[in-house]
Tab-separated table of N, CA and C in Angstrom:
chain	number	residue	atom	x	y	z
K	7	MET	N	-61.755	-12.934	39.980
K	7	MET	CA	-61.321	-11.669	39.413
K	7	MET	C	-61.635	-10.544	40.397
K	8	GLU	N	-60.644	-9.794	40.715
K	8	GLU	CA	-60.807	-8.704	41.668
K	8	GLU	C	-61.084	-7.403	40.923
K	9	LEU	N	-62.092	-6.666	41.374
K	9	LEU	CA	-62.413	-5.379	40.755
K	9	LEU	C	-61.454	-4.312	41.241
K	10	GLU	N	-61.141	-3.400	40.357
K	10	GLU	CA	-60.350	-2.249	40.765
K	10	GLU	C	-61.224	-1.402	41.681
K	11	PRO	N	-60.660	-0.835	42.761
K	11	PRO	CA	-61.468	-0.117	43.741
K	11	PRO	C	-62.298	1.031	43.148
K	12	ASP	N	-61.772	1.732	42.145
K	12	ASP	CA	-62.497	2.889	41.615
K	12	ASP	C	-63.213	2.579	40.299
K	13	ARG	N	-63.219	1.310	39.888
K	13	ARG	CA	-63.892	0.940	38.638
K	13	ARG	C	-65.404	0.999	38.843
K	14	LEU	N	-66.087	1.609	37.894
K	14	LEU	CA	-67.534	1.696	37.977
K	14	LEU	C	-68.145	0.332	37.698
K	15	THR	N	-69.196	0.039	38.386
K	15	THR	CA	-69.829	-1.273	38.277
K	15	THR	C	-70.760	-1.338	37.072
K	16	ASP	N	-71.183	-2.552	36.763
K	16	ASP	CA	-72.184	-2.729	35.710
K	16	ASP	C	-73.467	-1.997	36.063
K	17	GLU	N	-73.788	-1.946	37.351
K	17	GLU	CA	-74.998	-1.239	37.770
K	17	GLU	C	-74.871	0.269	37.499
K	18	ASP	N	-73.672	0.834	37.695
K	18	ASP	CA	-73.440	2.247	37.363
K	18	ASP	C	-73.664	2.474	35.866
K	19	LEU	N	-73.144	1.575	35.084
K	19	LEU	CA	-73.283	1.652	33.627
K	19	LEU	C	-74.750	1.498	33.220
K	20	ARG	N	-75.431	0.547	33.816
K	20	ARG	CA	-76.859	0.331	33.542
K	20	ARG	C	-77.664	1.593	33.856
K	21	ARG	N	-77.408	2.181	35.014
K	21	ARG	CA	-78.136	3.392	35.429
K	21	ARG	C	-77.868	4.537	34.454
K	22	PHE	N	-76.612	4.673	34.031
K	22	PHE	CA	-76.250	5.711	33.060
K	22	PHE	C	-77.068	5.551	31.785
K	23	VAL	N	-77.120	4.334	31.243
K	23	VAL	CA	-77.848	4.093	29.994
K	23	VAL	C	-79.347	4.327	30.176
K	24	LEU	N	-79.922	3.828	31.260
K	24	LEU	CA	-81.363	4.024	31.485
K	24	LEU	C	-81.709	5.506	31.652
K	25	ASP	N	-80.861	6.241	32.344
K	25	ASP	CA	-81.094	7.682	32.509
K	25	ASP	C	-81.007	8.411	31.169
K	26	ARG	N	-80.053	8.021	30.324
K	26	ARG	CA	-79.931	8.664	29.010
K	26	ARG	C	-81.117	8.317	28.107
K	27	LEU	N	-81.621	7.088	28.186
K	27	LEU	CA	-82.815	6.738	27.408
K	27	LEU	C	-83.994	7.617	27.829
K	28	ALA	N	-84.130	7.845	29.138
K	28	ALA	CA	-85.206	8.714	29.630
K	28	ALA	C	-85.032	10.142	29.108
K	29	GLU	N	-83.790	10.624	29.098
K	29	GLU	CA	-83.533	11.963	28.551
K	29	GLU	C	-83.846	12.011	27.059
K	30	ASP	N	-83.537	10.934	26.336
K	30	ASP	CA	-83.856	10.880	24.909
K	30	ASP	C	-85.365	10.935	24.684
K	31	GLU	N	-86.129	10.284	25.538
K	31	GLU	CA	-87.591	10.353	25.419
K	31	GLU	C	-88.074	11.784	25.615
K	32	GLU	N	-87.447	12.507	26.544
K	32	GLU	CA	-87.775	13.915	26.750
K	32	GLU	C	-87.390	14.746	25.527
K	33	ARG	N	-86.233	14.452	24.930
K	33	ARG	CA	-85.812	15.159	23.707
K	33	ARG	C	-86.846	14.952	22.604
K	34	LEU	N	-87.275	13.722	22.426
K	34	LEU	CA	-88.258	13.424	21.391
K	34	LEU	C	-89.566	14.174	21.655
K	35	ALA	N	-89.989	14.246	22.907
K	35	ALA	CA	-91.209	14.969	23.263
K	35	ALA	C	-91.087	16.461	22.924
K	36	ARG	N	-89.861	16.987	22.965
K	36	ARG	CA	-89.613	18.393	22.594
K	36	ARG	C	-89.316	18.529	21.103
K	37	GLU	N	-89.507	17.435	20.374
K	37	GLU	CA	-89.260	17.383	18.931
K	37	GLU	C	-87.801	17.635	18.579
K	38	GLU	N	-86.908	17.145	19.456
K	38	GLU	CA	-85.470	17.181	19.218
K	38	GLU	C	-85.002	15.766	18.897
K	39	LEU	N	-83.884	15.663	18.218
K	39	LEU	CA	-83.335	14.367	17.844
K	39	LEU	C	-82.755	13.671	19.076
K	40	PRO	N	-83.233	12.466	19.399
K	40	PRO	CA	-82.619	11.718	20.501
K	40	PRO	C	-81.163	11.392	20.179
K	41	LEU	N	-80.320	11.389	21.200
K	41	LEU	CA	-78.904	11.095	20.997
K	41	LEU	C	-78.701	9.675	20.470
K	42	LEU	N	-79.571	8.757	20.836
K	42	LEU	CA	-79.476	7.397	20.322
K	42	LEU	C	-79.656	7.386	18.804
K	43	ASP	N	-80.632	8.125	18.305
K	43	ASP	CA	-80.841	8.215	16.857
K	43	ASP	C	-79.647	8.887	16.182
K	44	ASP	N	-79.087	9.893	16.839
K	44	ASP	CA	-77.908	10.558	16.297
K	44	ASP	C	-76.734	9.574	16.212
K	45	ALA	N	-76.561	8.763	17.248
K	45	ALA	CA	-75.482	7.765	17.246
K	45	ALA	C	-75.683	6.745	16.123
K	46	GLU	N	-76.930	6.387	15.865
K	46	GLU	CA	-77.205	5.472	14.758
K	46	GLU	C	-76.844	6.124	13.423
K	47	SER	N	-77.191	7.383	13.269
K	47	SER	CA	-76.899	8.061	12.001
K	47	SER	C	-75.396	8.227	11.788
K	48	ARG	N	-74.620	8.266	12.871
K	48	ARG	CA	-73.159	8.381	12.777
K	48	ARG	C	-72.475	7.019	12.672
K	49	GLY	N	-73.253	5.933	12.668
K	49	GLY	CA	-72.687	4.608	12.490
K	49	GLY	C	-72.078	3.975	13.724
K	50	ARG	N	-72.434	4.449	14.914
K	50	ARG	CA	-71.902	3.870	16.151
K	50	ARG	C	-72.553	2.523	16.462
K	51	LEU	N	-73.843	2.454	16.245
K	51	LEU	CA	-74.617	1.258	16.536
K	51	LEU	C	-75.893	1.324	15.717
K	52	ARG	N	-76.645	0.238	15.758
K	52	ARG	CA	-77.901	0.221	15.000
K	52	ARG	C	-78.877	-0.728	15.665
K	53	VAL	N	-80.121	-0.329	15.744
K	53	VAL	CA	-81.199	-1.208	16.175
K	53	VAL	C	-81.979	-1.548	14.921
K	54	LEU	N	-82.051	-2.847	14.635
K	54	LEU	CA	-82.684	-3.334	13.408
K	54	LEU	C	-83.754	-4.362	13.732
K	55	ARG	N	-84.643	-4.547	12.794
K	55	ARG	CA	-85.588	-5.653	12.890
K	55	ARG	C	-84.912	-6.914	12.367
K	56	SER	N	-85.253	-8.029	12.975
K	56	SER	CA	-84.750	-9.311	12.472
K	56	SER	C	-85.335	-9.548	11.083
K	57	ASP	N	-84.774	-10.500	10.365
K	57	ASP	CA	-85.238	-10.783	9.006
K	57	ASP	C	-86.723	-11.096	8.948
K	58	ASP	N	-87.234	-11.782	9.969
K	58	ASP	CA	-88.662	-12.113	9.973
K	58	ASP	C	-89.520	-10.986	10.543
K	59	GLY	N	-88.874	-9.910	11.030
K	59	GLY	CA	-89.594	-8.740	11.534
K	59	GLY	C	-90.189	-8.886	12.917
K	60	ARG	N	-89.939	-10.007	13.575
K	60	ARG	CA	-90.565	-10.254	14.879
K	60	ARG	C	-89.740	-9.779	16.061
K	61	GLU	N	-88.454	-9.553	15.859
K	61	GLU	CA	-87.583	-9.163	16.964
K	61	GLU	C	-86.745	-7.959	16.561
K	62	LEU	N	-86.178	-7.318	17.575
K	62	LEU	CA	-85.216	-6.246	17.330
K	62	LEU	C	-83.829	-6.764	17.679
K	63	LEU	N	-82.843	-6.221	16.985
K	63	LEU	CA	-81.452	-6.609	17.192
K	63	LEU	C	-80.609	-5.354	17.377
K	64	LEU	N	-79.657	-5.416	18.277
K	64	LEU	CA	-78.700	-4.326	18.469
K	64	LEU	C	-77.379	-4.788	17.875
K	65	VAL	N	-76.864	-4.001	16.937
K	65	VAL	CA	-75.603	-4.355	16.296
K	65	VAL	C	-74.645	-3.175	16.373
K	66	PRO	N	-73.355	-3.461	16.529
K	66	PRO	CA	-72.371	-2.374	16.593
K	66	PRO	C	-72.032	-1.842	15.212
K	67	GLY	N	-71.611	-0.609	15.170
K	67	GLY	CA	-71.079	-0.009	13.954
K	67	GLY	C	-72.086	0.253	12.862
K	68	ASP	N	-71.533	0.607	11.715
K	68	ASP	CA	-72.336	0.938	10.546
K	68	ASP	C	-72.810	-0.352	9.897
K	69	THR	N	-74.071	-0.436	9.607
K	69	THR	CA	-74.646	-1.676	9.080
K	69	THR	C	-75.195	-1.504	7.675
K	70	GLN	N	-74.614	-0.620	6.900
K	70	GLN	CA	-75.099	-0.406	5.539
K	70	GLN	C	-75.013	-1.683	4.716
K	71	ALA	N	-74.061	-2.544	5.038
K	71	ALA	CA	-73.906	-3.793	4.289
K	71	ALA	C	-75.112	-4.710	4.467
K	72	LEU	N	-75.916	-4.476	5.487
K	72	LEU	CA	-77.095	-5.306	5.717
K	72	LEU	C	-78.258	-4.911	4.823
K	73	GLY	N	-78.060	-3.908	4.014
K	73	GLY	CA	-79.115	-3.484	3.100
K	73	GLY	C	-80.031	-2.450	3.728
K	74	ASP	N	-80.925	-1.964	2.919
K	74	ASP	CA	-81.868	-0.951	3.389
K	74	ASP	C	-82.956	-1.604	4.226
K	75	ARG	N	-83.106	-1.126	5.409
K	75	ARG	CA	-84.164	-1.583	6.309
K	75	ARG	C	-84.848	-0.355	6.860
K	76	ALA	N	-86.137	-0.469	7.044
K	76	ALA	CA	-86.887	0.656	7.605
K	76	ALA	C	-86.402	0.923	9.031
K	77	PRO	N	-86.240	2.187	9.380
K	77	PRO	CA	-85.802	2.496	10.744
K	77	PRO	C	-86.858	2.062	11.767
K	78	VAL	N	-86.383	1.658	12.918
K	78	VAL	CA	-87.273	1.296	14.017
K	78	VAL	C	-87.683	2.592	14.708
K	79	PRO	N	-88.973	2.837	14.901
K	79	PRO	CA	-89.406	4.067	15.587
K	79	PRO	C	-88.772	4.169	16.983
K	80	PHE	N	-88.440	5.394	17.372
K	80	PHE	CA	-87.723	5.589	18.623
K	80	PHE	C	-88.470	4.991	19.812
K	81	ASP	N	-89.770	5.212	19.920
K	81	ASP	CA	-90.517	4.703	21.076
K	81	ASP	C	-90.387	3.186	21.213
K	82	GLU	N	-90.498	2.495	20.116
K	82	GLU	CA	-90.369	1.037	20.126
K	82	GLU	C	-88.945	0.617	20.500
K	83	LYS	N	-87.997	1.311	19.931
K	83	LYS	CA	-86.582	1.039	20.192
K	83	LYS	C	-86.258	1.269	21.673
K	84	ALA	N	-86.709	2.384	22.221
K	84	ALA	CA	-86.413	2.722	23.612
K	84	ALA	C	-87.047	1.719	24.572
K	85	GLN	N	-88.272	1.324	24.291
K	85	GLN	CA	-88.954	0.350	25.149
K	85	GLN	C	-88.197	-0.978	25.141
K	86	TRP	N	-87.804	-1.438	23.973
K	86	TRP	CA	-87.064	-2.696	23.862
K	86	TRP	C	-85.702	-2.598	24.541
K	87	LEU	N	-84.989	-1.495	24.300
K	87	LEU	CA	-83.661	-1.335	24.902
K	87	LEU	C	-83.742	-1.272	26.421
K	88	ARG	N	-84.747	-0.584	26.940
K	88	ARG	CA	-84.905	-0.492	28.391
K	88	ARG	C	-85.059	-1.897	28.994
K	89	LYS	N	-85.889	-2.715	28.372
K	89	LYS	CA	-86.095	-4.079	28.858
K	89	LYS	C	-84.791	-4.881	28.784
K	90	GLU	N	-84.067	-4.738	27.683
K	90	GLU	CA	-82.795	-5.440	27.528
K	90	GLU	C	-81.783	-4.996	28.583
K	91	VAL	N	-81.669	-3.694	28.791
K	91	VAL	CA	-80.694	-3.152	29.739
K	91	VAL	C	-81.035	-3.581	31.168
K	92	GLU	N	-82.300	-3.543	31.509
K	92	GLU	CA	-82.701	-3.923	32.867
K	92	GLU	C	-82.455	-5.398	33.146
K	93	GLY	N	-82.509	-6.245	32.115
K	93	GLY	CA	-82.407	-7.675	32.330
K	93	GLY	C	-81.078	-8.305	31.968
K	94	THR	N	-80.117	-7.518	31.537
K	94	THR	CA	-78.865	-8.122	31.065
K	94	THR	C	-77.765	-8.091	32.114
K	95	SER	N	-76.873	-9.065	31.997
K	95	SER	CA	-75.630	-9.046	32.767
K	95	SER	C	-74.454	-8.939	31.791
K	96	ASP	N	-74.755	-8.620	30.539
K	96	ASP	CA	-73.752	-8.521	29.476
K	96	ASP	C	-73.186	-7.106	29.439
K	97	ARG	N	-72.006	-6.940	30.015
K	97	ARG	CA	-71.384	-5.615	30.081
K	97	ARG	C	-71.135	-5.046	28.688
K	98	SER	N	-70.819	-5.898	27.716
K	98	SER	CA	-70.534	-5.395	26.366
K	98	SER	C	-71.769	-4.737	25.751
K	99	LEU	N	-72.955	-5.249	26.024
K	99	LEU	CA	-74.189	-4.611	25.549
K	99	LEU	C	-74.358	-3.236	26.201
K	100	LEU	N	-74.113	-3.172	27.501
K	100	LEU	CA	-74.229	-1.901	28.218
K	100	LEU	C	-73.220	-0.876	27.691
K	101	VAL	N	-72.000	-1.327	27.443
K	101	VAL	CA	-70.954	-0.431	26.932
K	101	VAL	C	-71.329	0.061	25.533
K	102	LEU	N	-71.803	-0.826	24.683
K	102	LEU	CA	-72.202	-0.428	23.334
K	102	LEU	C	-73.272	0.662	23.384
K	103	LEU	N	-74.267	0.476	24.209
K	103	LEU	CA	-75.311	1.500	24.330
K	103	LEU	C	-74.780	2.785	24.948
K	104	ALA	N	-73.907	2.662	25.926
K	104	ALA	CA	-73.352	3.852	26.574
K	104	ALA	C	-72.578	4.714	25.584
K	105	THR	N	-71.934	4.092	24.584
K	105	THR	CA	-71.166	4.888	23.623
K	105	THR	C	-72.050	5.839	22.825
K	106	ALA	N	-73.338	5.555	22.744
K	106	ALA	CA	-74.251	6.476	22.072
K	106	ALA	C	-74.328	7.806	22.819
K	107	TYR	N	-73.954	7.789	24.077
K	107	TYR	CA	-74.083	8.973	24.941
K	107	TYR	C	-72.726	9.478	25.429
K	108	GLU	N	-71.673	9.219	24.665
K	108	GLU	CA	-70.337	9.594	25.131
K	108	GLU	C	-70.122	11.108	25.227
K	109	THR	N	-71.004	11.896	24.646
K	109	THR	CA	-70.876	13.353	24.778
K	109	THR	C	-71.511	13.862	26.080
K	110	HIS	N	-72.210	13.005	26.789
K	110	HIS	CA	-72.839	13.393	28.059
K	110	HIS	C	-71.764	13.560	29.135
K	111	HIS	N	-71.965	14.509	30.036
K	111	HIS	CA	-70.953	14.780	31.070
K	111	HIS	C	-70.744	13.597	32.015
K	112	GLY	N	-71.691	12.669	32.090
K	112	GLY	CA	-71.548	11.507	32.965
K	112	GLY	C	-70.797	10.345	32.338
K	113	TRP	N	-70.467	10.465	31.056
K	113	TRP	CA	-69.733	9.406	30.355
K	113	TRP	C	-68.386	9.183	31.027
K	114	GLN	N	-67.998	7.920	31.160
K	114	GLN	CA	-66.699	7.559	31.738
K	114	GLN	C	-65.840	6.924	30.649
K	115	GLU	N	-64.672	7.478	30.432
K	115	GLU	CA	-63.802	6.971	29.372
K	115	GLU	C	-63.459	5.491	29.548
K	116	GLU	N	-63.425	5.027	30.780
K	116	GLU	CA	-63.122	3.611	31.023
K	116	GLU	C	-64.160	2.675	30.397
K	117	TRP	N	-65.346	3.184	30.100
K	117	TRP	CA	-66.382	2.342	29.490
K	117	TRP	C	-66.043	2.012	28.048
K	118	ARG	N	-65.142	2.757	27.439
K	118	ARG	CA	-64.783	2.514	26.053
K	118	ARG	C	-64.003	1.204	25.904
K	119	THR	N	-63.357	0.774	26.940
K	119	THR	CA	-62.539	-0.436	26.871
K	119	THR	C	-63.327	-1.699	27.092
């Protein structure tokens, strides 16, 4: 498979997501709502605990059908997501997380596809 010359790489996408997570940590330190939490409240994605409570799961879209679950604290969520993003080669995971930050000026519309 040949890449389009101007297509952004998975590494570009990874860097975008990691940089936005860092900015969200700064927002939280200023007692502002992180954009990731805002995206969860709008039903874009959700970070949930597994049924046994031992793992975290990232799921797309609104997950109200999964029942009421306690929200995962942002610090725990960010730490887990950072580890996942740094270690993944799954572009769909990177794209899902990037959509939480689509209002950022660095967002690339091509990531939506």
